[in-house]
Every structure is written in C-alpha cells, then in structure tokens.
C-alpha cells in the first residue's frame, strides 16, 4: 500500500502520526485515572446489586470475595499503564515505572484474610507496596508535576495549578498514612474503605487535572 493511500484511508483516527501518538498518550492517562475512580465505585455497586456479597472494611479485603478478579484486574491494569506511560522527563518516567510495578505487587500479594488472625509476610508486602505506591505518586508530582505549567500564558492559572498539585501531594501522603494507622488500631472499621477510596480519587484527580493542563499547554508531548 502506498503512502498516498495510507493518508487517504478514511478509517484512520488521526490525520498525522504525531497526532496518533498524542491521542494514544492521552487515552493511556485516562485508563490510569479511570481505573482508580472506577474500582471503589464498582465494588460499591456490586455490593448493592448482589445480596450474596457483603460489604468489606477495605478495598483490599475484597480479595476474599467473588469481586477479587475486579480488584486484581484493575490494579494490574493501572500498574501496566503506568509502566507503559512515558514520563515527561526521565526522572518522572523512573518514578512512574516504579509506582506501576508496586501497583502490580499490591494486586498479586493480597492483604491478610479477615477470617484469619494476625499478619502474614504476604500481607505486610501488600501494605508496604500500597503505601510506597502513593509516596512515589506524590514524589512524581512534587518534582515533575509543574514541569509544563510555565507553558501556560496566564500567571494566575499557573498558580492555581501549582496550588492544586500541592494539595493533592498532601492528600496522597496523609490519606495512605491514615489508612495504615486505622488498619493498625482498629480490627474492623468501614471508614477504612472510605479513606482508601479517597486516596484513589486524589490520585485520579491529579491525572485528570494534569491531562487537562497538558491539553492547554502543549500540542505535543515529549516522549522520553
């Protein structure tokens, strides 16, 4: 097939290869944000629709229910997407690769079975990986979240983005710490599910806001 025929193919999504790359990039960002938002919402919907599925005190506790496939699949999808995603800088790319790997570890190493007493080495790995994931996510925002803001023409808009990113950094550090403390101090509390969900929503919010910021500040994303 000739190059002329390829350019005239009405079935293609984009007019130029560069546009194709950029759109693929943005879709990948939406997979990361969408997975983080959808997981707790889908679990709540499943509990509401299935009388045989009881509510659990944490997202991780759904490992031991029929919804385990949803939990594992979503976390693996987020992890793979983070590893596949190329950061705007090499440093950001390394942090996101590490965070994506940790998300997969969280998915494959389940938390302790609520029916069993005490902790297990696997559940400790799960908890450490989960907290480290959000710490790395926060660090990626601290060091690289504002890299592209200077491309925006309005200084006031630039400042609003900076404040938003700083707020999300605080949430991504405080909320996982609060969840870990709650799991340690209380054997059973539904508030843990709420805090875990809020942490995922904060993570997703950054990806959504950053995607919108990039769409305003860049027509092309630099692939490292």
PDB file of C-alpha atoms in Angstrom:
ATOM      1  CA  UNK A   1       0.000   0.000   0.000  1.00  0.00           C
ATOM      2  CA  UNK A   2       1.436   3.396  -0.912  1.00  0.00           C
ATOM      3  CA  UNK A   3       1.909   6.322   1.451  1.00  0.00           C
ATOM      4  CA  UNK A   4      -0.723   8.262  -0.522  1.00  0.00           C
ATOM      5  CA  UNK A   5      -3.261   5.506   0.069  1.00  0.00           C
ATOM      6  CA  UNK A   6      -2.487   5.409   3.788  1.00  0.00           C
ATOM      7  CA  UNK A   7      -3.044   9.149   4.145  1.00  0.00           C
ATOM      8  CA  UNK A   8      -6.355   8.879   2.343  1.00  0.00           C
ATOM      9  CA  UNK A   9      -7.630   5.993   4.438  1.00  0.00           C
ATOM     10  CA  UNK A  10     -10.879   7.218   5.996  1.00  0.00           C
ATOM     11  CA  UNK A  11     -10.626   4.527   8.682  1.00  0.00           C
ATOM     12  CA  UNK A  12      -7.646   6.179  10.407  1.00  0.00           C
ATOM     13  CA  UNK A  13      -8.297   8.083  13.635  1.00  0.00           C
ATOM     14  CA  UNK A  14      -5.760  10.883  13.140  1.00  0.00           C
ATOM     15  CA  UNK A  15      -4.502  12.894  10.201  1.00  0.00           C
ATOM     16  CA  UNK A  16      -0.818  12.660  11.188  1.00  0.00           C
ATOM     17  CA  UNK A  17       1.325  10.091  13.022  1.00  0.00           C
ATOM     18  CA  UNK A  18       2.224  12.675  15.684  1.00  0.00           C
ATOM     19  CA  UNK A  19      -1.471  13.216  16.443  1.00  0.00           C
ATOM     20  CA  UNK A  20      -1.906   9.468  16.751  1.00  0.00           C
ATOM     21  CA  UNK A  21       0.892   9.279  19.323  1.00  0.00           C
ATOM     22  CA  UNK A  22      -0.508  12.195  21.332  1.00  0.00           C
ATOM     23  CA  UNK A  23      -4.041  10.781  21.377  1.00  0.00           C
ATOM     24  CA  UNK A  24      -2.740   7.373  22.438  1.00  0.00           C
ATOM     25  CA  UNK A  25      -0.851   9.115  25.242  1.00  0.00           C
ATOM     26  CA  UNK A  26      -3.971  10.862  26.487  1.00  0.00           C
ATOM     27  CA  UNK A  27      -6.049   7.676  26.321  1.00  0.00           C
ATOM     28  CA  UNK A  28      -3.418   5.943  28.440  1.00  0.00           C
ATOM     29  CA  UNK A  29      -3.711   8.720  31.025  1.00  0.00           C
ATOM     30  CA  UNK A  30      -7.470   8.209  31.107  1.00  0.00           C
ATOM     31  CA  UNK A  31      -7.010   4.480  31.724  1.00  0.00           C
ATOM     32  CA  UNK A  32      -4.929   5.277  34.804  1.00  0.00           C
ATOM     33  CA  UNK A  33      -7.388   7.849  36.172  1.00  0.00           C
ATOM     34  CA  UNK A  34     -10.482   5.872  35.183  1.00  0.00           C
ATOM     35  CA  UNK A  35      -9.272   2.690  36.848  1.00  0.00           C
ATOM     36  CA  UNK A  36      -8.607   4.489  40.133  1.00  0.00           C
ATOM     37  CA  UNK A  37     -12.068   6.074  40.121  1.00  0.00           C
ATOM     38  CA  UNK A  38     -13.940   3.014  38.908  1.00  0.00           C
ATOM     39  CA  UNK A  39     -12.591   0.457  41.401  1.00  0.00           C
ATOM     40  CA  UNK A  40     -14.292   1.630  44.621  1.00  0.00           C
ATOM     41  CA  UNK A  41     -17.408   2.692  42.721  1.00  0.00           C
ATOM     42  CA  UNK A  42     -17.703  -0.705  41.033  1.00  0.00           C
ATOM     43  CA  UNK A  43     -17.229  -2.513  44.344  1.00  0.00           C
ATOM     44  CA  UNK A  44     -19.986  -0.482  45.985  1.00  0.00           C
ATOM     45  CA  UNK A  45     -22.277  -1.119  43.021  1.00  0.00           C
ATOM     46  CA  UNK A  46     -21.556  -4.858  43.204  1.00  0.00           C
ATOM     47  CA  UNK A  47     -22.400  -4.931  46.920  1.00  0.00           C
ATOM     48  CA  UNK A  48     -25.620  -3.019  46.283  1.00  0.00           C
ATOM     49  CA  UNK A  49     -26.717  -5.328  43.449  1.00  0.00           C
ATOM     50  CA  UNK A  50     -25.564  -8.684  44.809  1.00  0.00           C
ATOM     51  CA  UNK A  51     -27.185  -9.730  48.111  1.00  0.00           C
ATOM     52  CA  UNK A  52     -24.629 -12.514  48.481  1.00  0.00           C
ATOM     53  CA  UNK A  53     -21.701 -10.062  48.554  1.00  0.00           C
ATOM     54  CA  UNK A  54     -21.304  -8.369  51.904  1.00  0.00           C
ATOM     55  CA  UNK A  55     -19.592  -5.029  52.325  1.00  0.00           C
ATOM     56  CA  UNK A  56     -15.949  -5.233  53.380  1.00  0.00           C
ATOM     57  CA  UNK A  57     -13.985  -2.843  55.572  1.00  0.00           C
ATOM     58  CA  UNK A  58     -11.352  -2.160  52.926  1.00  0.00           C
ATOM     59  CA  UNK A  59     -10.854  -2.390  49.190  1.00  0.00           C
ATOM     60  CA  UNK A  60      -8.128  -4.981  49.715  1.00  0.00           C
ATOM     61  CA  UNK A  61     -10.468  -7.201  51.756  1.00  0.00           C
ATOM     62  CA  UNK A  62     -12.493  -7.823  48.589  1.00  0.00           C
ATOM     63  CA  UNK A  63      -9.650 -10.147  47.563  1.00  0.00           C
ATOM     64  CA  UNK A  64     -11.505 -12.829  49.503  1.00  0.00           C
ATOM     65  CA  UNK A  65     -14.834 -12.364  47.725  1.00  0.00           C
ATOM     66  CA  UNK A  66     -16.130 -13.037  44.194  1.00  0.00           C
ATOM     67  CA  UNK A  67     -15.026  -9.461  43.410  1.00  0.00           C
ATOM     68  CA  UNK A  68     -11.351 -10.414  43.723  1.00  0.00           C
ATOM     69  CA  UNK A  69     -10.941 -10.508  39.945  1.00  0.00           C
ATOM     70  CA  UNK A  70     -12.172  -6.919  39.707  1.00  0.00           C
ATOM     71  CA  UNK A  71      -9.676  -5.743  42.339  1.00  0.00           C
ATOM     72  CA  UNK A  72      -6.707  -7.613  40.904  1.00  0.00           C
ATOM     73  CA  UNK A  73      -7.540  -6.795  37.289  1.00  0.00           C
ATOM     74  CA  UNK A  74      -7.982  -3.074  37.933  1.00  0.00           C
ATOM     75  CA  UNK A  75      -4.771  -2.739  39.937  1.00  0.00           C
ATOM     76  CA  UNK A  76      -2.774  -4.659  37.339  1.00  0.00           C
ATOM     77  CA  UNK A  77      -4.253  -2.508  34.565  1.00  0.00           C
ATOM     78  CA  UNK A  78      -3.249   0.676  36.406  1.00  0.00           C
ATOM     79  CA  UNK A  79       0.230  -0.738  37.042  1.00  0.00           C
ATOM     80  CA  UNK A  80       0.795  -1.792  33.438  1.00  0.00           C
ATOM     81  CA  UNK A  81      -0.475   1.581  32.183  1.00  0.00           C
ATOM     82  CA  UNK A  82       1.916   3.442  34.489  1.00  0.00           C
ATOM     83  CA  UNK A  83       4.859   1.358  33.301  1.00  0.00           C
ATOM     84  CA  UNK A  84       3.842   1.808  29.655  1.00  0.00           C
ATOM     85  CA  UNK A  85       3.368   5.543  30.094  1.00  0.00           C
ATOM     86  CA  UNK A  86       6.453   7.614  29.309  1.00  0.00           C
ATOM     87  CA  UNK A  87       7.048  10.424  31.765  1.00  0.00           C
ATOM     88  CA  UNK A  88       7.650  13.960  30.561  1.00  0.00           C
ATOM     89  CA  UNK A  89      11.175  13.719  31.981  1.00  0.00           C
ATOM     90  CA  UNK A  90      13.423  10.738  32.625  1.00  0.00           C
ATOM     91  CA  UNK A  91      13.119  11.213  36.367  1.00  0.00           C
ATOM     92  CA  UNK A  92       9.335  11.192  36.222  1.00  0.00           C
ATOM     93  CA  UNK A  93       9.448   8.133  33.987  1.00  0.00           C
ATOM     94  CA  UNK A  94      11.521   6.211  36.552  1.00  0.00           C
ATOM     95  CA  UNK A  95       9.145   7.125  39.371  1.00  0.00           C
ATOM     96  CA  UNK A  96       6.094   6.092  37.352  1.00  0.00           C
ATOM     97  CA  UNK A  97       7.737   2.800  36.345  1.00  0.00           C
ATOM     98  CA  UNK A  98       8.443   2.054  39.993  1.00  0.00           C
ATOM     99  CA  UNK A  99       4.910   3.064  41.023  1.00  0.00           C
ATOM    100  CA  UNK A 100       3.409   0.877  38.304  1.00  0.00           C
ATOM    101  CA  UNK A 101       5.489  -2.089  39.455  1.00  0.00           C
ATOM    102  CA  UNK A 102       4.288  -1.535  43.032  1.00  0.00           C
ATOM    103  CA  UNK A 103       0.654  -1.418  41.886  1.00  0.00           C
ATOM    104  CA  UNK A 104       1.134  -4.871  40.355  1.00  0.00           C
ATOM    105  CA  UNK A 105       2.756  -6.084  43.593  1.00  0.00           C
ATOM    106  CA  UNK A 106      -0.266  -4.803  45.541  1.00  0.00           C
ATOM    107  CA  UNK A 107      -2.528  -6.733  43.168  1.00  0.00           C
ATOM    108  CA  UNK A 108      -0.618 -10.019  43.373  1.00  0.00           C
ATOM    109  CA  UNK A 109       0.178 -10.016  47.094  1.00  0.00           C
ATOM    110  CA  UNK A 110      -3.188  -9.946  48.924  1.00  0.00           C
ATOM    111  CA  UNK A 111      -3.870  -8.422  52.287  1.00  0.00           C
ATOM    112  CA  UNK A 112      -4.454 -10.629  55.309  1.00  0.00           C
ATOM    113  CA  UNK A 113      -7.583 -12.771  55.201  1.00  0.00           C
ATOM    114  CA  UNK A 114     -10.134 -11.163  57.584  1.00  0.00           C
ATOM    115  CA  UNK A 115     -11.112 -14.660  58.711  1.00  0.00           C
ATOM    116  CA  UNK A 116      -7.586 -15.362  59.971  1.00  0.00           C
ATOM    117  CA  UNK A 117      -5.877 -13.773  62.992  1.00  0.00           C
ATOM    118  CA  UNK A 118      -2.650 -11.795  62.811  1.00  0.00           C
ATOM    119  CA  UNK A 119      -0.482 -10.689  59.920  1.00  0.00           C
ATOM    120  CA  UNK A 120       1.366 -12.686  57.291  1.00  0.00           C
ATOM    121  CA  UNK A 121       4.514 -11.847  55.298  1.00  0.00           C
ATOM    122  CA  UNK A 122       2.388 -11.536  52.156  1.00  0.00           C
ATOM    123  CA  UNK A 123       0.022  -9.049  53.793  1.00  0.00           C
ATOM    124  CA  UNK A 124       2.974  -6.980  55.034  1.00  0.00           C
ATOM    125  CA  UNK A 125       4.341  -6.825  51.475  1.00  0.00           C
ATOM    126  CA  UNK A 126       0.880  -5.747  50.330  1.00  0.00           C
ATOM    127  CA  UNK A 127       0.681  -2.908  52.856  1.00  0.00           C
ATOM    128  CA  UNK A 128       4.230  -1.657  52.272  1.00  0.00           C
ATOM    129  CA  UNK A 129       3.788  -1.730  48.486  1.00  0.00           C
ATOM    130  CA  UNK A 130       0.474   0.137  48.718  1.00  0.00           C
ATOM    131  CA  UNK A 131       1.911   2.943  50.849  1.00  0.00           C
ATOM    132  CA  UNK A 132       5.080   3.137  48.723  1.00  0.00           C
ATOM    133  CA  UNK A 133       2.942   3.398  45.580  1.00  0.00           C
ATOM    134  CA  UNK A 134       1.265   6.573  46.802  1.00  0.00           C
ATOM    135  CA  UNK A 135       4.539   8.002  48.130  1.00  0.00           C
ATOM    136  CA  UNK A 136       6.085   7.591  44.668  1.00  0.00           C
ATOM    137  CA  UNK A 137       2.981   9.093  43.072  1.00  0.00           C
ATOM    138  CA  UNK A 138       3.311  12.090  45.407  1.00  0.00           C
ATOM    139  CA  UNK A 139       7.025  12.442  44.654  1.00  0.00           C
ATOM    140  CA  UNK A 140       6.343  12.443  40.920  1.00  0.00           C
ATOM    141  CA  UNK A 141       4.015  15.405  41.450  1.00  0.00           C
ATOM    142  CA  UNK A 142       6.446  17.218  43.781  1.00  0.00           C
ATOM    143  CA  UNK A 143       9.402  17.001  41.415  1.00  0.00           C
ATOM    144  CA  UNK A 144       7.775  16.893  37.983  1.00  0.00           C
ATOM    145  CA  UNK A 145       4.113  17.874  38.267  1.00  0.00           C
ATOM    146  CA  UNK A 146       4.811  21.523  37.495  1.00  0.00           C
ATOM    147  CA  UNK A 147       7.263  20.954  34.625  1.00  0.00           C
ATOM    148  CA  UNK A 148       4.785  22.055  31.955  1.00  0.00           C
ATOM    149  CA  UNK A 149       2.894  24.790  33.811  1.00  0.00           C
ATOM    150  CA  UNK A 150       5.208  27.539  32.561  1.00  0.00           C
ATOM    151  CA  UNK A 151       3.846  26.960  29.046  1.00  0.00           C
ATOM    152  CA  UNK A 152       0.501  28.422  30.120  1.00  0.00           C
ATOM    153  CA  UNK A 153       0.243  32.140  29.251  1.00  0.00           C
ATOM    154  CA  UNK A 154      -1.718  33.252  32.349  1.00  0.00           C
ATOM    155  CA  UNK A 155       0.342  33.503  35.604  1.00  0.00           C
ATOM    156  CA  UNK A 156      -2.848  33.275  37.658  1.00  0.00           C
ATOM    157  CA  UNK A 157      -3.782  29.992  36.013  1.00  0.00           C
ATOM    158  CA  UNK A 158      -0.253  28.722  36.570  1.00  0.00           C
ATOM    159  CA  UNK A 159      -0.535  29.472  40.288  1.00  0.00           C
ATOM    160  CA  UNK A 160      -3.909  27.721  40.580  1.00  0.00           C
ATOM    161  CA  UNK A 161      -2.441  24.573  39.057  1.00  0.00           C
ATOM    162  CA  UNK A 162       0.514  24.712  41.461  1.00  0.00           C
ATOM    163  CA  UNK A 163      -1.801  25.043  44.476  1.00  0.00           C
ATOM    164  CA  UNK A 164      -3.930  22.164  43.215  1.00  0.00           C
ATOM    165  CA  UNK A 165      -0.920  19.894  42.763  1.00  0.00           C
ATOM    166  CA  UNK A 166       0.455  20.763  46.206  1.00  0.00           C
ATOM    167  CA  UNK A 167      -2.912  19.963  47.775  1.00  0.00           C
ATOM    168  CA  UNK A 168      -3.011  16.608  46.007  1.00  0.00           C
ATOM    169  CA  UNK A 169       0.521  15.826  47.205  1.00  0.00           C
ATOM    170  CA  UNK A 170      -0.590  16.371  50.804  1.00  0.00           C
ATOM    171  CA  UNK A 171      -3.613  14.122  50.302  1.00  0.00           C
ATOM    172  CA  UNK A 172      -1.519  11.378  48.698  1.00  0.00           C
ATOM    173  CA  UNK A 173       0.784  11.363  51.717  1.00  0.00           C
ATOM    174  CA  UNK A 174      -1.720  11.892  54.536  1.00  0.00           C
ATOM    175  CA  UNK A 175      -4.547   9.610  53.416  1.00  0.00           C
ATOM    176  CA  UNK A 176      -2.461   6.400  52.995  1.00  0.00           C
ATOM    177  CA  UNK A 177      -0.813   7.085  56.363  1.00  0.00           C
ATOM    178  CA  UNK A 178      -4.259   7.488  57.925  1.00  0.00           C
ATOM    179  CA  UNK A 179      -5.447   4.247  56.313  1.00  0.00           C
ATOM    180  CA  UNK A 180      -2.418   2.374  57.615  1.00  0.00           C
ATOM    181  CA  UNK A 181      -2.967   3.774  61.116  1.00  0.00           C
ATOM    182  CA  UNK A 182      -6.650   2.852  61.061  1.00  0.00           C
ATOM    183  CA  UNK A 183      -5.883  -0.700  59.929  1.00  0.00           C
ATOM    184  CA  UNK A 184      -3.343  -0.992  62.741  1.00  0.00           C
ATOM    185  CA  UNK A 185      -5.503   0.432  65.533  1.00  0.00           C
ATOM    186  CA  UNK A 186      -8.915  -0.976  64.658  1.00  0.00           C
ATOM    187  CA  UNK A 187      -9.714  -4.508  63.615  1.00  0.00           C
ATOM    188  CA  UNK A 188     -12.850  -3.533  61.717  1.00  0.00           C
ATOM    189  CA  UNK A 189     -13.995  -0.132  60.503  1.00  0.00           C
ATOM    190  CA  UNK A 190     -15.908   0.851  57.385  1.00  0.00           C
ATOM    191  CA  UNK A 191     -14.101   4.198  57.491  1.00  0.00           C
ATOM    192  CA  UNK A 192     -11.030   2.432  56.104  1.00  0.00           C
ATOM    193  CA  UNK A 193     -12.828   1.780  52.813  1.00  0.00           C
ATOM    194  CA  UNK A 194     -13.761   5.471  52.647  1.00  0.00           C
ATOM    195  CA  UNK A 195     -10.183   6.630  53.258  1.00  0.00           C
ATOM    196  CA  UNK A 196      -8.781   4.172  50.694  1.00  0.00           C
ATOM    197  CA  UNK A 197     -11.344   5.353  48.152  1.00  0.00           C
ATOM    198  CA  UNK A 198     -10.485   8.986  48.854  1.00  0.00           C
ATOM    199  CA  UNK A 199      -6.807   8.188  48.265  1.00  0.00           C
ATOM    200  CA  UNK A 200      -7.566   6.629  44.890  1.00  0.00           C
ATOM    201  CA  UNK A 201      -9.761   9.595  43.967  1.00  0.00           C
ATOM    202  CA  UNK A 202      -6.946  12.023  44.856  1.00  0.00           C
ATOM    203  CA  UNK A 203      -4.571  10.007  42.673  1.00  0.00           C
ATOM    204  CA  UNK A 204      -7.077  10.030  39.812  1.00  0.00           C
ATOM    205  CA  UNK A 205      -7.753  13.744  40.252  1.00  0.00           C
ATOM    206  CA  UNK A 206      -4.118  14.564  39.580  1.00  0.00           C
ATOM    207  CA  UNK A 207      -4.131  12.564  36.345  1.00  0.00           C
ATOM    208  CA  UNK A 208      -7.352  14.217  35.202  1.00  0.00           C
ATOM    209  CA  UNK A 209      -6.260  17.752  36.082  1.00  0.00           C
ATOM    210  CA  UNK A 210      -2.787  17.220  34.643  1.00  0.00           C
ATOM    211  CA  UNK A 211      -4.268  15.852  31.426  1.00  0.00           C
ATOM    212  CA  UNK A 212      -6.408  18.958  31.067  1.00  0.00           C
ATOM    213  CA  UNK A 213      -3.405  21.174  31.817  1.00  0.00           C
ATOM    214  CA  UNK A 214      -1.332  19.394  29.177  1.00  0.00           C
ATOM    215  CA  UNK A 215      -4.100  19.792  26.627  1.00  0.00           C
ATOM    216  CA  UNK A 216      -3.961  23.550  27.224  1.00  0.00           C
ATOM    217  CA  UNK A 217      -0.198  23.982  27.447  1.00  0.00           C
ATOM    218  CA  UNK A 218       1.142  21.599  24.777  1.00  0.00           C
ATOM    219  CA  UNK A 219       0.122  20.472  21.334  1.00  0.00           C
ATOM    220  CA  UNK A 220       2.808  17.790  21.507  1.00  0.00           C
ATOM    221  CA  UNK A 221       4.110  15.759  24.424  1.00  0.00           C
ATOM    222  CA  UNK A 222       7.805  14.977  24.567  1.00  0.00           C
ATOM    223  CA  UNK A 223       8.334  11.241  24.728  1.00  0.00           C
ATOM    224  CA  UNK A 224      11.425  10.341  26.720  1.00  0.00           C
TER     225      UNK A 224
END
